[in-house]
Amino acid sequence: MNMPKFYIYEKLFSSSAPQIEPPATPAKYNFIGGHNDPQSIPIDGLADAAATVLKREGHRLAMYNLGEGPRGYSGLRRFLGHKLASHRGISGSPDDILVTSGSIQGLDLVNRLLIEPGDTVLMEMFSFSGALNRARAAGAQVVGVKVDRDGMRVDALEERLATLKREGVAAKYIYIIPTIQNPTGSVLSLERRHRIVELAREYGVPIFEDECYADLAWGIEAPPALFSLAPDVVVHIGSFSKTLSPALRIGYATADPRFLARMVAAKSDGGTGALDQLIAAEYFEHHFDDHMPRLKKALKRKLGVMVEALEREFGTGADLWVPQGGIFLWLELLGHVDVRDLSQPALDAGVAFDPGPAWACSPEDGRSFLRLCFALPDETQIREGISALANACFAVTGIPARGDNRPR
Ligand SMILES: Cc1ncc(COP(=O)(O)O)c(C=O)c1O
């Protein structure tokens, strides 16, 4: 397109205006991001739900928020109330729930309410890059808390809180993904949950609980949400992105009613898309209990294929953190590999992965780790992609070598 000169804007952008990111070409073997399983999108069910709600409630689309106010569609909040009570131990009325535009908006709202430049927040040493980046962009210093395969270590949290207190620093929140952690896949035990709540109360630091993946646990009974143990000190957010579709952009939050009211006041977007809410509510009200086992079965199968491929291709050259649910596999390449050296060669071989440093409070802690999303690719892509990744890795680092149990 023949456009006039752009210089007028260049002089006007604010200091915080984001730079343009170069568009990423989708890789042939795409293991990045938090996408879902395409074959598990319930297309017929969503089409039926859309037809039903449009015929029943379509005229209400003439009004912002369907004429119901900024907390979101009451039918969706009713469904969420039941789901949170029956699956996460959280009791409360639908009025205690705020529907958000993805749980990312929940993160933005909490940061907007709590963070001033120079503040400190605590997170698991490996955490969701979106939460890390948002807290940093809000001006916070992010302090990592050591984790193991069972989640945040409570001794490490206590030590961090005590150190900060000695330094006169009051952290603004402890952000935690207790159930199927991103990226590690860990599930925090009930005992640790109780202890973390005790520490939050003792040090006067609220907990910011992100439960994006709690409904995707298999083979284990997920312990109750932290919010159910201590609604006075926990802000809880969740999402439909992983249970249904990330393209829908529906999340939710619940918190102390006075805190939630401030979140509602800060949510100045004219409301989360009402048609999406109507459809999701209609579909899940009737099909949550059959959709979730189907989705989990598909994800578990893909994880199995990925684990098998990684064991075959990397042998003892990689340490896998095999999750009990979710969409990610976190793994460490042994032999001091720096995965940042591997990103471009892997991309050249058609493989995109998320490098550990971007998922670590201190990037160096994640230097040998990478995160693979197994939900989006099909089984053939998983097998071929892991093989291509191993070849690229060997070419760059000499790992995985023959001695790692694989016939390279
Ligand atoms: C832990 C965590 N929180 C929040 C989000 C954002 O999800 P949403 O699509 O609901 O905005 C993600 C997405 O991957 C996530 O992993």
Short mmCIF file of C-alpha atoms and ligand atoms in Angstrom, two decimals:
data_model
loop_
_atom_site.label_atom_id
_atom_site.label_comp_id
_atom_site.label_asym_id
_atom_site.label_seq_id
_atom_site.Cartn_x
_atom_site.Cartn_y
_atom_site.Cartn_z
CA MET A 1 0.00 0.00 0.00
CA ASN A 2 1.29 3.48 -0.86
CA MET A 3 1.23 5.17 2.54
CA PRO A 4 2.13 8.78 3.39
CA LYS A 5 5.17 9.40 5.60
CA PHE A 6 5.05 7.93 9.13
CA TYR A 7 7.30 10.48 10.86
CA ILE A 8 4.46 12.28 12.63
CA TYR A 9 3.73 9.26 14.81
CA GLU A 10 7.39 8.50 15.52
CA LYS A 11 7.61 11.78 17.43
CA LEU A 12 4.40 11.13 19.34
CA PHE A 13 4.74 7.60 20.72
CA SER A 14 4.80 7.47 24.52
CA SER A 15 7.93 6.12 26.22
CA SER A 16 6.04 2.92 27.10
CA ALA A 17 4.64 2.29 23.60
CA PRO A 18 5.65 -1.27 22.69
CA GLN A 19 8.06 -1.92 19.83
CA ILE A 20 6.89 -4.00 16.89
CA GLU A 21 7.80 -7.68 17.26
CA PRO A 22 8.83 -9.31 13.96
CA PRO A 23 6.03 -11.71 12.95
CA ALA A 24 7.01 -15.29 13.74
CA THR A 25 6.63 -17.78 10.90
CA PRO A 26 4.83 -20.81 12.32
CA ALA A 27 7.29 -23.67 12.68
CA LYS A 28 6.57 -27.03 11.09
CA TYR A 29 6.95 -28.60 14.53
CA ASN A 30 5.34 -26.10 16.86
CA PHE A 31 5.91 -26.83 20.55
CA ILE A 32 5.62 -23.22 21.74
CA GLY A 33 2.84 -21.30 23.47
CA GLY A 34 -0.11 -22.66 25.40
CA HIS A 35 -2.26 -23.91 22.55
CA ASN A 36 -4.88 -26.62 22.81
CA ASP A 37 -5.60 -29.88 20.98
CA PRO A 38 -7.40 -28.97 17.69
CA GLN A 39 -9.19 -32.33 17.48
CA SER A 40 -10.66 -31.80 20.96
CA ILE A 41 -12.47 -28.58 20.08
CA PRO A 42 -16.12 -29.69 20.32
CA ILE A 43 -17.20 -28.09 17.06
CA ASP A 44 -20.69 -29.60 16.81
CA GLY A 45 -21.42 -28.96 20.47
CA LEU A 46 -20.29 -25.33 20.19
CA ALA A 47 -22.33 -24.84 17.00
CA ASP A 48 -25.44 -26.22 18.73
CA ALA A 49 -24.79 -24.07 21.81
CA ALA A 50 -24.30 -20.98 19.62
CA ALA A 51 -27.58 -21.59 17.78
CA THR A 52 -29.44 -22.16 21.05
CA VAL A 53 -28.17 -19.05 22.80
CA LEU A 54 -28.56 -16.79 19.79
CA LYS A 55 -32.19 -17.80 19.40
CA ARG A 56 -32.83 -17.52 23.13
CA GLU A 57 -30.82 -14.41 24.06
CA GLY A 58 -29.68 -12.84 20.78
CA HIS A 59 -31.61 -9.59 21.24
CA ARG A 60 -29.70 -8.89 24.42
CA LEU A 61 -26.52 -8.48 22.34
CA ALA A 62 -27.84 -4.97 21.64
CA MET A 63 -26.69 -4.03 25.15
CA TYR A 64 -23.19 -3.73 26.58
CA ASN A 65 -22.68 -6.66 28.95
CA LEU A 66 -26.10 -7.98 27.86
CA GLY A 67 -27.50 -5.30 30.16
CA GLU A 68 -26.23 -7.23 33.23
CA GLY A 69 -23.33 -5.09 34.47
CA PRO A 70 -19.56 -5.49 34.30
CA ARG A 71 -19.05 -8.78 36.19
CA GLY A 72 -19.98 -10.91 33.19
CA TYR A 73 -22.86 -13.05 31.97
CA SER A 74 -24.77 -14.38 34.99
CA GLY A 75 -25.28 -17.80 33.36
CA LEU A 76 -21.51 -18.23 33.00
CA ARG A 77 -20.89 -17.07 36.56
CA ARG A 78 -23.50 -19.57 37.79
CA PHE A 79 -21.72 -22.37 35.92
CA LEU A 80 -18.40 -21.21 37.37
CA GLY A 81 -19.88 -21.11 40.88
CA HIS A 82 -20.88 -24.79 40.57
CA LYS A 83 -17.60 -25.82 38.99
CA LEU A 84 -15.46 -24.04 41.58
CA ALA A 85 -17.53 -25.57 44.40
CA SER A 86 -17.53 -29.12 43.07
CA HIS A 87 -13.98 -29.26 41.65
CA ARG A 88 -11.90 -26.75 43.64
CA GLY A 89 -13.59 -26.62 47.05
CA ILE A 90 -14.48 -22.95 46.56
CA SER A 91 -17.88 -21.86 47.84
CA GLY A 92 -19.47 -18.52 47.10
CA SER A 93 -22.18 -16.89 45.07
CA PRO A 94 -21.91 -16.04 41.35
CA ASP A 95 -21.63 -12.41 42.47
CA ASP A 96 -18.23 -13.28 43.94
CA ILE A 97 -16.95 -14.05 40.45
CA LEU A 98 -15.69 -11.66 37.79
CA VAL A 99 -15.47 -12.85 34.18
CA THR A 100 -12.31 -11.50 32.53
CA SER A 101 -10.99 -11.35 28.98
CA GLY A 102 -8.67 -14.31 29.44
CA SER A 103 -6.91 -14.87 32.74
CA ILE A 104 -4.20 -12.59 31.38
CA GLN A 105 -6.59 -9.74 32.10
CA GLY A 106 -6.85 -11.04 35.67
CA LEU A 107 -3.06 -10.70 35.92
CA ASP A 108 -3.20 -7.18 34.51
CA LEU A 109 -5.96 -6.11 36.91
CA VAL A 110 -4.18 -7.44 39.99
CA ASN A 111 -0.93 -5.77 38.92
CA ARG A 112 -2.76 -2.53 38.23
CA LEU A 113 -4.29 -2.59 41.72
CA LEU A 114 -1.20 -3.61 43.65
CA ILE A 115 2.05 -2.79 41.86
CA GLU A 116 3.99 0.47 41.98
CA PRO A 117 7.40 0.74 40.31
CA GLY A 118 10.03 -0.59 42.71
CA ASP A 119 7.70 -3.08 44.42
CA THR A 120 8.69 -6.68 45.00
CA VAL A 121 6.70 -9.81 44.15
CA LEU A 122 7.50 -13.46 44.81
CA MET A 123 7.06 -16.26 42.28
CA GLU A 124 8.11 -19.86 41.83
CA MET A 125 11.67 -19.74 40.39
CA PHE A 126 10.24 -21.21 37.16
CA SER A 127 6.95 -19.54 36.30
CA PHE A 128 4.60 -18.43 33.54
CA SER A 129 6.52 -15.96 31.36
CA GLY A 130 3.35 -13.88 30.91
CA ALA A 131 3.17 -13.35 34.67
CA LEU A 132 6.90 -12.63 34.94
CA ASN A 133 6.86 -10.13 32.10
CA ARG A 134 3.72 -8.37 33.28
CA ALA A 135 5.01 -7.94 36.82
CA ARG A 136 8.29 -6.60 35.45
CA ALA A 137 6.52 -4.29 33.01
CA ALA A 138 4.55 -2.90 35.95
CA GLY A 139 7.89 -2.04 37.54
CA ALA A 140 8.11 -4.86 40.06
CA GLN A 141 11.23 -6.74 41.01
CA VAL A 142 10.47 -10.46 40.77
CA VAL A 143 12.10 -12.63 43.43
CA GLY A 144 12.20 -16.35 42.68
CA VAL A 145 11.37 -19.02 45.26
CA LYS A 146 13.02 -22.43 44.85
CA VAL A 147 10.83 -25.25 43.60
CA ASP A 148 11.15 -29.01 43.38
CA ARG A 149 9.03 -31.56 41.57
CA ASP A 150 6.31 -31.04 44.21
CA GLY A 151 6.03 -27.30 43.60
CA MET A 152 7.08 -24.29 45.64
CA ARG A 153 9.36 -25.22 48.55
CA VAL A 154 7.91 -23.82 51.73
CA ASP A 155 11.29 -23.60 53.47
CA ALA A 156 12.54 -21.46 50.57
CA LEU A 157 9.44 -19.25 50.73
CA GLU A 158 9.85 -18.75 54.46
CA GLU A 159 13.52 -17.88 54.00
CA ARG A 160 12.70 -15.34 51.24
CA LEU A 161 9.92 -13.73 53.28
CA ALA A 162 12.14 -13.48 56.35
CA THR A 163 15.00 -11.96 54.33
CA LEU A 164 12.71 -9.40 52.72
CA LYS A 165 11.28 -8.51 56.11
CA ARG A 166 14.78 -7.98 57.54
CA GLU A 167 15.46 -5.67 54.58
CA GLY A 168 12.26 -3.75 55.32
CA VAL A 169 10.60 -4.91 52.08
CA ALA A 170 6.91 -5.85 52.10
CA ALA A 171 6.28 -8.01 49.03
CA LYS A 172 3.02 -7.25 47.20
CA TYR A 173 2.06 -10.84 46.47
CA ILE A 174 3.18 -14.44 46.20
CA TYR A 175 2.19 -15.51 42.67
CA ILE A 176 1.79 -19.27 42.48
CA ILE A 177 0.44 -21.87 40.06
CA PRO A 178 -0.17 -24.66 42.56
CA THR A 179 -2.03 -27.20 40.43
CA ILE A 180 -0.24 -28.40 37.26
CA GLN A 181 2.34 -25.67 37.39
CA ASN A 182 3.48 -23.85 34.25
CA PRO A 183 6.12 -24.80 33.22
CA THR A 184 7.07 -27.63 35.61
CA GLY A 185 3.73 -29.48 35.79
CA SER A 186 4.02 -29.95 39.56
CA VAL A 187 1.08 -30.27 41.95
CA LEU A 188 1.47 -28.71 45.38
CA SER A 189 0.49 -31.02 48.25
CA LEU A 190 -2.26 -30.09 50.69
CA GLU A 191 0.31 -29.88 53.46
CA ARG A 192 2.39 -27.32 51.53
CA ARG A 193 -0.77 -25.39 50.66
CA HIS A 194 -1.65 -25.06 54.36
CA ARG A 195 1.87 -23.95 55.23
CA ILE A 196 1.99 -21.35 52.44
CA VAL A 197 -1.31 -19.89 53.66
CA GLU A 198 0.13 -19.73 57.20
CA LEU A 199 3.21 -17.91 55.91
CA ALA A 200 1.10 -15.47 53.88
CA ARG A 201 -0.86 -14.59 57.02
CA GLU A 202 2.23 -14.42 59.22
CA TYR A 203 4.05 -12.03 56.86
CA GLY A 204 0.96 -10.15 55.63
CA VAL A 205 1.63 -10.95 51.97
CA PRO A 206 -1.38 -12.03 49.86
CA ILE A 207 -1.30 -15.06 47.62
CA PHE A 208 -2.11 -14.65 43.92
CA GLU A 209 -3.26 -18.11 42.80
CA ASP A 210 -3.39 -18.92 39.06
CA GLU A 211 -5.31 -22.11 38.31
CA CYS A 212 -5.32 -22.24 34.53
CA TYR A 213 -4.65 -25.99 34.41
CA ALA A 214 -6.34 -27.39 37.53
CA ASP A 215 -9.16 -29.03 35.53
CA LEU A 216 -6.60 -30.84 33.37
CA ALA A 217 -5.15 -33.09 36.07
CA TRP A 218 -5.25 -36.82 35.46
CA GLY A 219 -4.28 -39.78 37.61
CA ILE A 220 -4.35 -37.63 40.74
CA GLU A 221 -6.93 -35.91 42.87
CA ALA A 222 -5.94 -32.23 42.77
CA PRO A 223 -5.88 -30.81 46.32
CA PRO A 224 -8.35 -27.97 46.94
CA ALA A 225 -7.49 -24.51 45.68
CA LEU A 226 -5.55 -22.22 48.02
CA PHE A 227 -8.49 -19.83 47.81
CA SER A 228 -10.75 -22.45 49.40
CA LEU A 229 -8.35 -22.66 52.36
CA ALA A 230 -7.99 -18.91 52.89
CA PRO A 231 -10.36 -16.68 50.89
CA ASP A 232 -9.26 -13.71 52.99
CA VAL A 233 -5.67 -13.75 51.71
CA VAL A 234 -5.93 -15.31 48.24
CA VAL A 235 -6.86 -13.83 44.87
CA HIS A 236 -7.80 -16.70 42.54
CA ILE A 237 -7.84 -16.60 38.74
CA GLY A 238 -8.69 -19.25 36.17
CA SER A 239 -9.41 -19.65 32.49
CA PHE A 240 -11.41 -21.40 29.80
CA SER A 241 -8.35 -21.33 27.52
CA LYS A 242 -7.08 -24.75 28.50
CA THR A 243 -10.39 -26.48 29.19
CA LEU A 244 -12.07 -25.25 26.01
CA SER A 245 -10.20 -22.78 23.76
CA PRO A 246 -7.60 -20.04 24.16
CA ALA A 247 -9.11 -18.18 21.21
CA LEU A 248 -12.33 -17.56 23.15
CA ARG A 249 -10.59 -15.19 25.60
CA ILE A 250 -12.60 -16.05 28.71
CA GLY A 251 -11.09 -16.12 32.17
CA TYR A 252 -12.39 -15.47 35.67
CA ALA A 253 -11.36 -14.18 39.06
CA THR A 254 -12.62 -14.52 42.60
CA ALA A 255 -11.33 -12.79 45.71
CA ASP A 256 -12.36 -11.06 48.91
CA PRO A 257 -15.50 -9.11 47.81
CA ARG A 258 -13.84 -5.76 48.55
CA PHE A 259 -10.80 -6.68 46.44
CA LEU A 260 -13.00 -8.08 43.67
CA ALA A 261 -14.99 -4.83 43.61
CA ARG A 262 -11.72 -2.96 42.97
CA MET A 263 -10.92 -5.38 40.13
CA VAL A 264 -14.36 -4.68 38.65
CA ALA A 265 -13.67 -0.95 38.94
CA ALA A 266 -10.33 -1.40 37.14
CA LYS A 267 -11.81 -3.49 34.29
CA SER A 268 -12.47 -0.69 31.88
CA ASP A 269 -12.84 -2.61 28.60
CA GLY A 270 -16.59 -2.34 28.10
CA GLY A 271 -17.04 -6.00 29.04
CA THR A 272 -15.68 -9.38 27.97
CA GLY A 273 -17.16 -10.65 24.67
CA ALA A 274 -20.73 -11.63 25.55
CA LEU A 275 -21.33 -14.05 22.69
CA ASP A 276 -18.29 -16.09 23.75
CA GLN A 277 -19.61 -16.16 27.31
CA LEU A 278 -23.08 -17.23 26.25
CA ILE A 279 -21.75 -20.06 24.11
CA ALA A 280 -19.23 -21.30 26.68
CA ALA A 281 -21.87 -21.26 29.43
CA GLU A 282 -24.42 -23.10 27.31
CA TYR A 283 -21.91 -25.72 26.17
CA PHE A 284 -20.27 -26.35 29.55
CA GLU A 285 -23.52 -26.37 31.50
CA HIS A 286 -24.48 -29.49 29.58
CA HIS A 287 -21.13 -30.97 28.53
CA PHE A 288 -18.35 -30.08 30.99
CA ASP A 289 -18.49 -33.55 32.53
CA ASP A 290 -18.16 -35.38 29.22
CA HIS A 291 -15.83 -32.90 27.49
CA MET A 292 -13.14 -32.90 30.18
CA PRO A 293 -12.46 -36.68 30.28
CA ARG A 294 -12.31 -36.68 26.46
CA LEU A 295 -9.87 -33.77 26.37
CA LYS A 296 -7.71 -35.22 29.13
CA LYS A 297 -7.57 -38.59 27.38
CA ALA A 298 -6.36 -36.92 24.17
CA LEU A 299 -3.75 -34.86 26.02
CA LYS A 300 -2.52 -37.80 28.05
CA ARG A 301 -2.07 -39.79 24.85
CA LYS A 302 -0.05 -37.01 23.21
CA LEU A 303 2.10 -36.66 26.33
CA GLY A 304 2.78 -40.40 26.15
CA VAL A 305 3.89 -40.06 22.53
CA MET A 306 6.15 -37.16 23.42
CA VAL A 307 7.72 -38.90 26.40
CA GLU A 308 8.35 -42.00 24.32
CA ALA A 309 9.93 -39.91 21.53
CA LEU A 310 12.12 -37.97 23.97
CA GLU A 311 13.29 -41.15 25.70
CA ARG A 312 14.08 -42.72 22.35
CA GLU A 313 15.85 -39.64 20.93
CA PHE A 314 17.56 -38.17 23.99
CA GLY A 315 18.06 -41.24 26.19
CA THR A 316 19.83 -40.23 29.37
CA GLY A 317 20.77 -36.86 27.83
CA ALA A 318 17.56 -35.27 29.10
CA ASP A 319 15.77 -35.24 32.44
CA LEU A 320 12.00 -35.10 31.93
CA TRP A 321 9.59 -33.58 34.45
CA VAL A 322 6.65 -35.72 33.37
CA PRO A 323 3.44 -33.93 34.44
CA GLN A 324 0.20 -35.46 35.70
CA GLY A 325 -1.89 -33.22 33.52
CA GLY A 326 -1.84 -30.05 31.47
CA ILE A 327 -0.27 -29.34 28.10
CA PHE A 328 3.43 -28.84 28.82
CA LEU A 329 6.49 -30.97 29.37
CA TRP A 330 9.44 -29.31 31.13
CA LEU A 331 12.81 -30.90 30.61
CA GLU A 332 16.44 -30.31 31.38
CA LEU A 333 19.17 -31.08 28.88
CA LEU A 334 22.08 -32.56 30.76
CA GLY A 335 25.71 -31.65 30.12
CA HIS A 336 25.44 -27.89 30.73
CA VAL A 337 23.71 -27.17 27.44
CA ASP A 338 22.62 -23.54 27.03
CA VAL A 339 19.27 -23.81 25.22
CA ARG A 340 19.65 -20.25 23.93
CA ASP A 341 22.34 -21.63 21.59
CA LEU A 342 19.83 -24.17 20.37
CA SER A 343 16.80 -22.01 19.53
CA GLN A 344 17.88 -20.84 16.08
CA PRO A 345 19.38 -24.15 14.88
CA ALA A 346 16.18 -25.88 16.03
CA LEU A 347 14.06 -23.33 14.19
CA ASP A 348 16.21 -23.89 11.08
CA ALA A 349 15.25 -27.56 11.42
CA GLY A 350 11.57 -26.57 11.70
CA VAL A 351 11.28 -26.97 15.50
CA ALA A 352 10.04 -24.21 17.80
CA PHE A 353 10.38 -24.67 21.58
CA ASP A 354 10.15 -22.31 24.53
CA PRO A 355 13.60 -21.75 26.08
CA GLY A 356 13.84 -22.13 29.86
CA PRO A 357 15.45 -18.73 30.58
CA ALA A 358 12.21 -16.95 29.59
CA TRP A 359 10.37 -19.07 32.18
CA ALA A 360 12.78 -18.37 35.02
CA CYS A 361 12.88 -15.49 37.52
CA SER A 362 16.67 -15.61 37.12
CA PRO A 363 17.24 -16.53 33.47
CA GLU A 364 20.47 -18.43 34.23
CA ASP A 365 18.50 -20.92 36.35
CA GLY A 366 16.62 -21.94 33.21
CA ARG A 367 19.62 -22.13 30.85
CA SER A 368 19.44 -25.89 30.30
CA PHE A 369 15.64 -26.21 30.45
CA LEU A 370 13.07 -26.09 27.72
CA ARG A 371 9.28 -26.24 27.65
CA LEU A 372 7.42 -28.23 25.05
CA CYS A 373 3.67 -27.92 24.47
CA PHE A 374 2.35 -31.29 23.34
CA ALA A 375 -1.30 -30.27 22.84
CA LEU A 376 -1.19 -28.65 19.41
CA PRO A 377 0.93 -30.97 17.20
CA ASP A 378 -0.42 -34.33 16.08
CA GLU A 379 1.33 -37.58 16.99
CA THR A 380 3.39 -37.74 13.79
CA GLN A 381 4.51 -34.14 14.23
CA ILE A 382 5.50 -34.92 17.82
CA ARG A 383 7.62 -37.91 16.78
CA GLU A 384 9.24 -36.15 13.81
CA GLY A 385 9.68 -32.89 15.70
CA ILE A 386 11.44 -34.49 18.67
CA SER A 387 13.72 -36.38 16.31
CA ALA A 388 14.56 -33.12 14.45
CA LEU A 389 15.16 -31.40 17.81
CA ALA A 390 17.55 -34.15 18.93
CA ASN A 391 19.48 -33.91 15.65
CA ALA A 392 19.74 -30.12 15.93
CA CYS A 393 20.79 -30.42 19.57
CA PHE A 394 23.46 -32.99 18.72
CA ALA A 395 24.82 -30.80 15.91
CA VAL A 396 25.17 -27.83 18.28
CA THR A 397 26.17 -29.45 21.56
CA GLY A 398 27.20 -33.06 20.97
CA ILE A 399 24.26 -34.09 23.16
CA PRO A 400 22.44 -36.49 23.02
CA ALA A 401 25.45 -38.63 22.18
CA ARG A 402 25.66 -42.36 21.55
CA GLY A 403 26.62 -42.84 25.19
CA ASP A 404 23.28 -41.35 26.17
CA ASN A 405 21.63 -44.59 25.02
CA ARG A 406 20.68 -43.55 21.60
CA PRO A 407 22.05 -44.76 18.27
CA ARG A 408 23.21 -41.43 16.85
C1 LIG B 1 -0.32 -19.98 34.20
C2 LIG B 1 -1.04 -19.23 33.16
N1 LIG B 1 -1.82 -18.19 33.51
C3 LIG B 1 -2.49 -17.48 32.61
C4 LIG B 1 -2.41 -17.77 31.26
C5 LIG B 1 -3.17 -16.92 30.30
O1 LIG B 1 -4.27 -17.57 29.86
P1 LIG B 1 -5.49 -16.87 29.15
O2 LIG B 1 -5.55 -17.44 27.79
O3 LIG B 1 -6.66 -17.27 30.01
O4 LIG B 1 -5.32 -15.40 29.16
C6 LIG B 1 -1.62 -18.83 30.83
C7 LIG B 1 -1.52 -19.16 29.41
O5 LIG B 1 -0.76 -19.98 28.96
C8 LIG B 1 -0.93 -19.58 31.81
O6 LIG B 1 -0.15 -20.62 31.48
#
